[in-house]
CSV table of C-alpha atoms in Angstrom, one decimal:
chain,number,residue,atom,x,y,z
A,1,MET,CA,-1.0,7.8,19.3
A,2,GLN,CA,1.1,4.7,20.2
A,3,ILE,CA,3.5,3.4,17.5
A,4,LYS,CA,4.9,-0.1,17.0
A,5,TRP,CA,7.4,-0.7,14.1
A,6,SER,CA,7.3,-3.7,11.7
A,7,PRO,CA,10.8,-3.7,10.3
A,8,GLN,CA,11.8,-5.2,7.0
A,9,ILE,CA,15.4,-5.6,6.0
A,10,GLY,CA,15.9,-4.0,2.6
A,11,GLY,CA,12.4,-2.5,2.5
A,12,ASP,CA,11.6,1.1,1.6
A,13,ILE,CA,12.5,3.5,4.3
A,14,TYR,CA,9.6,5.8,5.3
A,15,GLN,CA,9.6,9.1,7.2
A,16,TYR,CA,6.5,9.5,9.4
A,17,GLN,CA,4.9,12.6,11.0
A,18,PHE,CA,2.0,12.5,13.4
A,19,ASN,CA,-0.6,15.0,14.5
A,20,GLN,CA,-3.2,13.5,16.8
A,21,ASP,CA,-5.1,10.9,14.7
A,22,VAL,CA,-3.6,12.0,11.4
A,23,MET,CA,-0.3,10.5,10.0
A,24,LYS,CA,1.9,11.5,7.1
A,25,ALA,CA,4.0,8.7,5.5
A,26,THR,CA,6.8,9.9,3.1
A,27,GLN,CA,8.8,7.5,1.0
A,28,GLY,CA,11.0,9.3,-1.6
A,29,ASP,CA,8.6,11.7,-3.5
A,30,ALA,CA,5.5,9.7,-2.5
A,31,ILE,CA,3.4,11.1,0.3
A,32,THR,CA,0.4,9.3,1.9
A,33,PHE,CA,-1.9,10.8,4.5
A,34,PHE,CA,-3.9,8.6,6.9
A,35,ASP,CA,-6.7,10.0,9.0
A,36,CYS,CA,-7.5,7.5,11.8
A,37,SER,CA,-10.1,9.6,13.6
A,38,ASN,CA,-12.8,7.1,12.4
A,39,VAL,CA,-11.2,4.2,14.2
A,40,LYS,CA,-13.5,2.8,16.8
A,41,GLU,CA,-12.8,0.5,19.8
A,42,SER,CA,-13.5,-3.2,19.4
A,43,GLN,CA,-13.4,-3.0,15.6
A,44,THR,CA,-10.9,-4.6,13.2
A,45,TYR,CA,-9.5,-2.6,10.2
A,46,GLU,CA,-7.9,-3.7,6.9
A,47,PRO,CA,-4.2,-2.9,6.5
A,48,ALA,CA,-3.4,0.0,4.2
A,49,PHE,CA,0.3,-0.1,3.4
A,50,PRO,CA,2.5,1.1,5.1
A,51,LEU,CA,-0.2,1.1,7.9
A,52,ILE,CA,-0.1,-2.6,9.0
A,53,GLU,CA,-2.5,-2.5,11.8
A,54,VAL,CA,-4.7,0.1,13.5
A,55,ARG,CA,-6.9,-0.1,16.6
A,56,ARG,CA,-8.2,2.0,19.5
A,57,GLU,CA,-8.1,0.9,23.1
A,58,ASP,CA,-9.4,3.0,26.0
A,59,GLY,CA,-9.5,6.0,23.7
A,60,GLU,CA,-5.9,5.7,22.7
A,61,LEU,CA,-4.9,5.0,19.0
A,62,TYR,CA,-2.4,2.2,18.3
A,63,VAL,CA,-0.8,1.8,14.9
A,64,THR,CA,1.8,-0.7,13.6
A,65,LEU,CA,3.8,0.8,10.8
A,66,PHE,CA,6.1,-0.8,8.2
A,67,GLN,CA,9.7,0.5,8.2
A,68,GLY,CA,12.5,-0.6,5.9
A,69,VAL,CA,15.8,-1.1,7.7
A,70,THR,CA,19.3,-2.0,6.8
A,71,GLU,CA,21.3,-4.9,8.4
A,72,GLY,CA,22.1,-3.9,12.0
A,73,ASP,CA,19.5,-1.2,12.4
A,74,THR,CA,17.4,-1.4,15.5
A,75,LEU,CA,13.9,-0.1,16.2
A,76,PRO,CA,12.0,-0.2,19.5
A,77,ASP,CA,10.2,-3.5,20.1
A,78,ASP,CA,7.6,-1.9,22.3
A,79,TRP,CA,4.9,0.7,21.9
A,80,THR,CA,6.2,4.2,21.7
A,81,ALA,CA,4.3,7.4,22.0
A,82,SER,CA,4.2,9.5,18.9
A,83,LYS,CA,5.5,13.1,19.0
A,84,ASP,CA,2.8,15.4,17.4
A,85,GLU,CA,4.1,18.0,15.0
A,86,PRO,CA,1.7,20.0,12.8
A,87,PHE,CA,1.9,19.5,9.1
A,88,GLU,CA,-0.2,20.5,6.1
A,89,VAL,CA,-2.4,17.8,4.4
A,90,THR,CA,-1.6,18.4,0.7
A,91,GLY,CA,-3.1,15.3,-0.9
A,92,ALA,CA,-5.7,12.5,-0.7
A,93,VAL,CA,-6.4,11.1,2.7
A,94,ILE,CA,-6.9,7.4,3.5
A,95,GLN,CA,-9.2,6.4,6.3
A,96,PRO,CA,-8.8,2.9,7.6
A,97,LYS,CA,-11.6,0.6,6.3
A,98,ALA,CA,-13.4,-1.5,8.9
A,99,VAL,CA,-13.5,-5.2,8.3
A,100,ASP,CA,-17.1,-6.5,7.9
A,101,GLN,CA,-17.9,-8.6,10.9
A,102,THR,CA,-21.5,-9.4,10.1
A,103,ILE,CA,-21.1,-13.2,10.7
A,104,PRO,CA,-21.0,-13.7,14.5
A,105,HIS,CA,-18.5,-16.3,15.6
A,106,GLU,CA,-21.2,-18.4,17.2
A,107,ASP,CA,-23.1,-18.7,13.9
A,108,LEU,CA,-19.8,-19.6,12.1
A,109,MET,CA,-19.2,-22.3,14.8
A,110,ASP,CA,-22.7,-23.6,14.5
A,111,ASP,CA,-22.3,-24.0,10.7
A,112,GLN,CA,-19.0,-25.8,11.2
A,113,LEU,CA,-20.5,-28.1,13.8
A,114,LYS,CA,-23.4,-28.9,11.4
A,115,ALA,CA,-21.0,-29.7,8.6
A,116,LEU,CA,-18.9,-32.0,10.9
A,117,GLN,CA,-22.1,-33.8,12.1
A,118,GLU,CA,-23.1,-34.4,8.5
A,119,GLU,CA,-19.7,-35.7,7.6
A,120,ASN,CA,-19.8,-37.9,10.7
A,121,GLU,CA,-23.2,-39.4,9.5
A,122,THR,CA,-21.7,-40.0,6.1
A,123,LEU,CA,-18.7,-41.8,7.6
A,124,LYS,CA,-21.0,-44.0,9.8
A,125,ASP,CA,-23.0,-45.0,6.7
A,126,LEU,CA,-19.8,-45.9,4.9
A,127,ILE,CA,-18.6,-48.0,7.8
A,128,GLN,CA,-21.9,-49.8,8.0
A,129,GLU,CA,-21.8,-50.5,4.2
A,130,LEU,CA,-18.2,-51.9,4.6
A,131,ALA,CA,-19.2,-54.0,7.5
A,132,LEU,CA,-22.1,-55.5,5.5
A,133,MET,CA,-19.9,-56.1,2.5
A,134,THR,CA,-17.4,-57.9,4.7
A,135,TYR,CA,-20.1,-59.9,6.4
A,136,ASP,CA,-21.6,-60.9,3.1
A,137,SER,CA,-18.2,-62.1,1.8
């Protein structure tokens, strides 16, 4: 698993543990478990705080994680390999939810093009009416 941090000054500080595709996020007494084994390549997933982004490329899992920092703290800017350490899952597990991509981009663009063409026709009609009003005056 490759990790990238999304720092927020003054935000809650999380402790993270990783074990293959499973992650444990601890903030104070609150513990959240994430199982990313369902993450497929070429699929977009909804954020589930503190998991900002998750994706899979060439079999490798990439996660962007929220991390609170104080003024002057530094976190790596680049992707960093996680260090797996076994832990016990003692609560509910969140699996990233895929974003519904049922509308192909081509169909969306066709709909937008049709709307623009209709708007263009309406504007042509208005211009023609204005021209006739001006001519009649």
